[in-house]
Amino acid sequence: MATATATANKKKSVVWDWLTTVDHKKLAILYLVAGTLFFVKAGLMALFIRIQLMVPENDFMTGQVFNELITMHGTIMLFLAVTPLIFGFMNFVIPLQIGARDVAFPFINALGFWIFFFGGLLLSMSWFFGGAPDAGWTAYVPLSTREYAGSGMDFYALGLQVSGFGTLISAINFIVTIINMRAPGMTMMRMPLFCWTGLVASILIVFAFTPLAAGLALLMLDRLFMGQFFTPDMGGNSILWAHIFWIFGHPEVYILVLPAFGIISEVVPAFSHKRLFGYTAMVFATIVIAFLSFMVWVHHMFTIGIGPITNSVFALATMTIAVPTGIKIFNWLFTMWGGKLVFNTAMLCAASFVPTFVLGGITGVMLSMAPVDYLYHDTYFVVAHFHYIIIGGIVFGLLAGLYYWYPKMFGHKLNETLGKIMFWLLYIGFHLTFFIQHILGLIGMPRRVYTYLGGQGWDTMNLVSSVGAFVMGAAIVVLVLNIVYSAFKSERITVSDPWNARTLEWATHTPIPEYNFAQTPQVRSLDPWFYEKVHGEGKMQPAEPLQDIHMPNGSILPFLMSLGLFIWGFGMIMINMDNPIVPPGVVIAIGFIMTFGTMVLHSKEDHGYHIPLEEVKKIEKEVG
Amino acid sequence: MSDHVDVSNGLPANPEKSTIEGKNKFLGMWVFLGGETIMFATFFGTFLGLREGTAGGPTPDELFSLPLVFLMTMFLLTSSLTSVLGIISMKKNNFKAMRMYFLVTVLLGLGFFGCEVYEFWHYNHVGLGYSVSAFASSFYTLVGLHGAHVLFGLGWITTLLVRYWGKGITLANAPKFYSASLYWHFIDVVWVFIFTVVYLLTLGGA
Amino acid sequence: MSDELSKPFPKSAMTENERYELGRETRIQVVSFAFMIMLTIISFISVATETIPSGFVVPFILLLGTVQFALQLFYFMHLKDKDHGWPNAFFATGIVVTIPALIALILLLGETKW
């Protein structure tokens, strides 16, 4: 049986282990670390932006730097910070929640991470080669074409192309994992909501990141090879970009917010000690939101002048989204209703998510009315609206998830006192920063201006907003302090279920063995862990005898393949550089050979190894 | 996690889906192809939106030649059939026949690709440079992207053939051949729309 | 177990019945191929000869293209078979999200106000 086998991975250095790992739990941590770094970077940019806008006619930075900062802030936050943070949680939690040993394609999982990471690195390289992209995160043409934008936009097009490819293949991996790798008895309608939202978000990625890839290819061809897609003189059309971008861009919002909904739907029942209210309705609401998200993109383009019929159709479709979202809101409220509520940090974040998100949703419905949108368009009202969705929705969701799953990930809880300080700082700072921006927008302050004249009634509100931003910054500092403090001081967790929660991930040992479940569990109900605690013997029933466990081998190829793509992308950018030291063709060829060479190398069969039965028994005894 | 496959009687009837790895590859490929549809649709939309923007350059009526496109279509359609027959041979555990069919697929694909290279060279020669007009850019991008897919498919199938030339059909390589053939069919599906929408529709007066 | 993944098989485990079904399947595939070739020839001819009025030829060849698209998917790519529920779902989703995007890129480029 186990001839091909158990020798693997004993003596590996730490660095080599992390570079070659295909374990979904380790990749999750890589995602979280990379996402946090990008998050901090983009957060600092936000602080600089708020310093610049603190007082009228500020000369803290030039308009060019301001443009670069707002572009990078938006781009990094959406593509390189929140997406990987969500992927981190999905990677860690989804296989555990469906009772699987690993994801469907462990190799592709690692590849997805490294490609995303190198894509992000490529984008960030722009600072050292003539400045960051400066056409806004939407990169509207003609502002972003070869005529008007500097080399930064090359980095935008290629960096996002590369990292988007990583995101795409990770999403395919999640979809296949959820559909094919579920434990016996784990039917689709018994899956925890986080798995459902993860599945739906991954499907959205598959259908939204592909048009983005197409759009970025057009932009790249325009900039590097003189394509004429966006030049009206040559028969092109600049509205084309706006359509393609928003066909991707609107689903992107739901790609980020649906998993956050999923986290909330896990945390709220766990700390209300009640099952989720209206599970089926939640699932269908998720699917309906996903469907509608592809039918509403023109609401970002109301003022472009497409015409009244189009605007009306898309306005109506947009308002429809409020219905499934409303279903979700009420279900969370009813889950809390009459529950034994525990307000720790995770629950505070989850509970405060609900009203904050409602505020963002209401302003969304306001914005969906095409006639009034002419007033709101391109003002701070829009900025306030989407920050209520992204911070009030997604960031609070992510924080709730962090505090909730932290003990499973790292073997100790985060400190509650520091956690509550963080929560209140963030909550107050957030509303201070962004609530007032609604009013700023309504009285006419346009977004994306690097300074403004005093005496228009904007001065105090901008100051308040900037102060709020610093309070939020302080909250993130407290979070970092908390992580460091807890790593040293917090009590180690040895029980498998510190929160008395409901879903399958809490049935695993802490720390989780490499193979997750020694025996694949038999699932008998929704909330299987809770069911076994109440109706069963307090542990999961096994679906298979204890036997050798098959595991995939680690591989350095994902890292090398991604490095190849990075080199290829950089070579492409070099085409536009004035005096590249190496001819761009050479760099492109190196990257190309490296990428496809490693692909051919990967075709060598590797069937992984087996952890022998005695080893499994020994590990089970140690952690059990 | 390939356990519990009964292999005592010989190659299972559906070797591409007998193992969990095979099932995963099968579904993953389909999900990927679903995503490819909308990527190609975006390029199709770009072409359809911009095809009248010839900006004084050569127009489709002056350029497109139906006999060449017809020849290319025949190459690709036939290669689609041979890869179907290859998969059927695979299910019968007839490795030699499968190898032959996939080899023919590659040759037909090369024929198609050669025609496409000639076509592009010819258009370029008569004045349709990439930057001449929006029509030129969007035409080359759409058809060229399809050509790049063909090239990738050729590389993929060739690698599989070289890698497994004398190895026989196994539970590990059956899913690989099956995925490659799915990909190849998808390229053919896209070509159906390219010859209909890009060539015939434009010449047919729409 | 995992070593056996790389071993070829001396024979096929197919039953008589499965073998018969596969033979039928092969015939169906070849027939559908012939049908596709026919559709292709018709659509090329209908454009090349210019005998059919152009108002009719456009929907006609689009229809032929769609039929061939369906044949490719359901026969060559086996979407008609059982165990293809998820592939069908994903491909259908792809087409559903494609349609509005295509319409927008063709019609809503701002030249005509809709």
Tab-separated table of C-alpha atoms in Angstrom, chain B residues 2-5 7-13 17 19 21 26-27 30-31 33-35 37-38 41-46 48-50 66-67 69-70 73-74 77-81 84-85 87-89 91-93 167-173 178 181-183 185-186 188-189 192-193 195-197 199-201 203-206, chain C residues 1-2 4-15 18-19 22-23 25-27 29-30 33 36-37 39-41 43-50 53-55 57-59 61-66 68-69 72-73 75-79 81-84 86-88 90-91 93-95 97-98 101-102 105-106 109 111:
chain	number	residue	atom	x	y	z
B	2	SER	CA	-7.342	8.011	-5.300
B	3	ASP	CA	-8.370	5.164	-3.058
B	4	HIS	CA	-11.220	2.785	-3.735
B	5	VAL	CA	-10.926	2.452	-7.502
B	7	VAL	CA	-8.763	-1.784	-11.163
B	8	SER	CA	-8.781	-5.581	-11.094
B	9	ASN	CA	-10.909	-5.951	-14.227
B	10	GLY	CA	-8.886	-3.577	-16.377
B	11	LEU	CA	-9.289	0.040	-17.397
B	12	PRO	CA	-12.611	1.422	-16.095
B	13	ALA	CA	-15.129	2.433	-18.749
B	17	LYS	CA	-13.583	10.232	-14.114
B	19	THR	CA	-10.428	8.930	-9.588
B	21	GLU	CA	-8.332	13.774	-9.240
B	26	PHE	CA	-12.976	17.426	-15.361
B	27	LEU	CA	-15.041	19.921	-13.371
B	30	TRP	CA	-15.482	23.068	-17.349
B	31	VAL	CA	-15.512	25.941	-14.891
B	33	LEU	CA	-14.258	27.103	-20.045
B	34	GLY	CA	-17.364	28.776	-18.625
B	35	GLY	CA	-15.162	31.727	-17.687
B	37	THR	CA	-16.859	32.204	-22.731
B	38	ILE	CA	-17.272	35.662	-21.297
B	41	ALA	CA	-17.516	37.472	-25.572
B	42	THR	CA	-15.763	40.644	-24.458
B	43	PHE	CA	-13.447	40.494	-27.444
B	44	PHE	CA	-16.348	39.640	-29.729
B	45	GLY	CA	-18.220	42.641	-28.376
B	46	THR	CA	-15.179	44.822	-28.915
B	48	LEU	CA	-18.637	44.069	-33.186
B	49	GLY	CA	-18.658	47.495	-31.576
B	50	LEU	CA	-15.639	48.737	-33.499
B	66	LEU	CA	-13.959	32.996	-48.010
B	67	PRO	CA	-12.053	30.035	-49.520
B	69	VAL	CA	-11.615	30.763	-44.098
B	70	PHE	CA	-13.510	27.734	-45.325
B	73	THR	CA	-12.870	25.867	-40.725
B	74	MET	CA	-12.558	22.412	-42.241
B	77	LEU	CA	-13.816	20.977	-37.423
B	78	THR	CA	-12.083	17.797	-38.526
B	79	SER	CA	-9.532	18.091	-35.746
B	80	SER	CA	-12.440	18.335	-33.329
B	81	LEU	CA	-13.794	15.036	-34.670
B	84	VAL	CA	-13.547	12.909	-30.126
B	85	LEU	CA	-12.430	9.647	-31.731
B	87	ILE	CA	-11.253	9.959	-26.470
B	88	ILE	CA	-13.464	7.089	-27.614
B	89	SER	CA	-10.325	5.010	-28.248
B	91	LYS	CA	-12.260	4.580	-23.246
B	92	LYS	CA	-11.702	1.333	-25.145
B	93	ASN	CA	-8.130	1.132	-23.776
B	167	LYS	CA	3.285	4.651	-21.571
B	168	GLY	CA	-0.240	3.424	-22.303
B	169	ILE	CA	-3.474	4.736	-20.859
B	170	THR	CA	-3.416	5.102	-17.103
B	171	LEU	CA	-5.750	6.525	-14.508
B	172	ALA	CA	-3.328	9.432	-14.142
B	173	ASN	CA	-3.091	10.460	-17.783
B	178	TYR	CA	-9.732	14.351	-21.599
B	181	SER	CA	-9.697	17.433	-25.698
B	182	LEU	CA	-12.353	19.528	-23.924
B	183	TYR	CA	-10.135	22.562	-24.374
B	185	HIS	CA	-13.399	21.426	-28.595
B	186	PHE	CA	-13.888	24.765	-26.934
B	188	ASP	CA	-13.522	24.861	-32.128
B	189	VAL	CA	-16.719	26.254	-30.608
B	192	VAL	CA	-17.692	28.574	-35.139
B	193	PHE	CA	-18.595	32.017	-33.879
B	195	PHE	CA	-16.268	32.406	-38.907
B	196	THR	CA	-19.951	33.202	-38.519
B	197	VAL	CA	-19.704	36.595	-36.876
B	199	TYR	CA	-16.210	36.732	-41.599
B	200	LEU	CA	-19.663	35.730	-42.832
B	201	LEU	CA	-21.695	38.352	-41.019
B	203	LEU	CA	-19.417	40.015	-45.707
B	204	GLY	CA	-23.109	39.142	-45.612
B	205	GLY	CA	-23.960	42.794	-45.210
B	206	ALA	CA	-24.885	43.196	-41.550
C	1	MET	CA	-2.506	2.577	-4.473
C	2	SER	CA	-0.996	5.701	-5.912
C	4	GLU	CA	-1.127	2.016	-9.736
C	5	LEU	CA	-2.172	5.380	-11.143
C	6	SER	CA	0.769	5.297	-13.535
C	7	LYS	CA	0.289	1.721	-14.709
C	8	PRO	CA	-1.295	0.937	-18.055
C	9	PHE	CA	-3.934	-1.753	-18.277
C	10	PRO	CA	-3.772	-4.970	-20.280
C	11	LYS	CA	-7.481	-4.892	-21.002
C	12	SER	CA	-10.572	-2.759	-20.656
C	13	ALA	CA	-13.148	-3.375	-17.954
C	14	MET	CA	-15.957	-2.443	-20.270
C	15	THR	CA	-18.997	-4.679	-20.298
C	18	GLU	CA	-20.980	-0.462	-22.499
C	19	ARG	CA	-19.058	-1.487	-25.577
C	22	LEU	CA	-19.849	3.314	-27.130
C	23	GLY	CA	-20.170	1.983	-30.665
C	25	GLU	CA	-22.004	6.852	-29.514
C	26	THR	CA	-19.244	6.773	-32.131
C	27	ARG	CA	-21.793	6.575	-34.934
C	29	GLN	CA	-20.555	11.561	-33.227
C	30	VAL	CA	-19.664	10.910	-36.849
C	33	PHE	CA	-19.833	15.824	-37.526
C	36	MET	CA	-21.826	20.257	-38.768
C	37	ILE	CA	-19.899	20.176	-42.028
C	39	LEU	CA	-24.254	23.487	-41.747
C	40	THR	CA	-20.892	25.132	-42.370
C	41	ILE	CA	-21.143	24.640	-46.116
C	43	SER	CA	-23.705	29.141	-44.298
C	44	PHE	CA	-20.649	29.749	-46.467
C	45	ILE	CA	-22.654	29.250	-49.635
C	46	SER	CA	-25.487	31.471	-48.488
C	47	VAL	CA	-23.020	34.312	-48.028
C	48	ALA	CA	-20.745	33.610	-50.978
C	49	THR	CA	-23.392	33.317	-53.662
C	50	GLU	CA	-25.184	36.490	-52.557
C	53	PRO	CA	-31.293	38.880	-49.531
C	54	SER	CA	-29.016	40.263	-46.847
C	55	GLY	CA	-31.879	40.922	-44.436
C	57	VAL	CA	-28.913	35.909	-44.499
C	58	VAL	CA	-27.812	37.453	-41.221
C	59	PRO	CA	-30.337	35.772	-38.934
C	61	ILE	CA	-26.283	32.161	-40.565
C	62	LEU	CA	-26.558	33.170	-36.909
C	63	LEU	CA	-29.128	30.430	-36.471
C	64	LEU	CA	-26.877	27.908	-38.218
C	65	GLY	CA	-23.995	29.006	-36.019
C	66	THR	CA	-26.085	28.524	-32.894
C	68	GLN	CA	-23.571	24.090	-34.582
C	69	PHE	CA	-22.576	25.589	-31.245
C	72	GLN	CA	-20.441	20.861	-30.461
C	73	LEU	CA	-21.325	21.365	-26.824
C	75	TYR	CA	-22.373	15.947	-28.583
C	76	PHE	CA	-18.632	16.533	-28.964
C	77	MET	CA	-18.242	17.891	-25.451
C	78	HIS	CA	-20.834	15.496	-23.998
C	79	LEU	CA	-22.964	18.091	-22.233
C	81	ASP	CA	-24.635	13.034	-20.947
C	82	LYS	CA	-25.572	12.417	-17.357
C	83	ASP	CA	-23.128	13.560	-14.659
C	84	HIS	CA	-22.842	16.840	-16.510
C	86	TRP	CA	-22.475	21.175	-12.947
C	87	PRO	CA	-20.730	21.665	-16.302
C	88	ASN	CA	-24.102	22.538	-17.775
C	90	PHE	CA	-21.410	26.709	-15.446
C	91	PHE	CA	-21.658	26.928	-19.174
C	93	THR	CA	-24.135	30.830	-16.482
C	94	GLY	CA	-21.384	31.849	-18.852
C	95	ILE	CA	-23.892	32.336	-21.642
C	97	VAL	CA	-23.815	36.726	-18.304
C	98	THR	CA	-22.427	36.970	-21.816
C	101	ALA	CA	-22.399	42.185	-21.992
C	102	LEU	CA	-22.401	41.527	-25.727
C	105	LEU	CA	-20.756	46.434	-26.262
C	106	ILE	CA	-22.592	46.353	-29.589
C	109	LEU	CA	-21.407	52.703	-27.004
C	111	GLU	CA	-23.340	56.865	-30.476
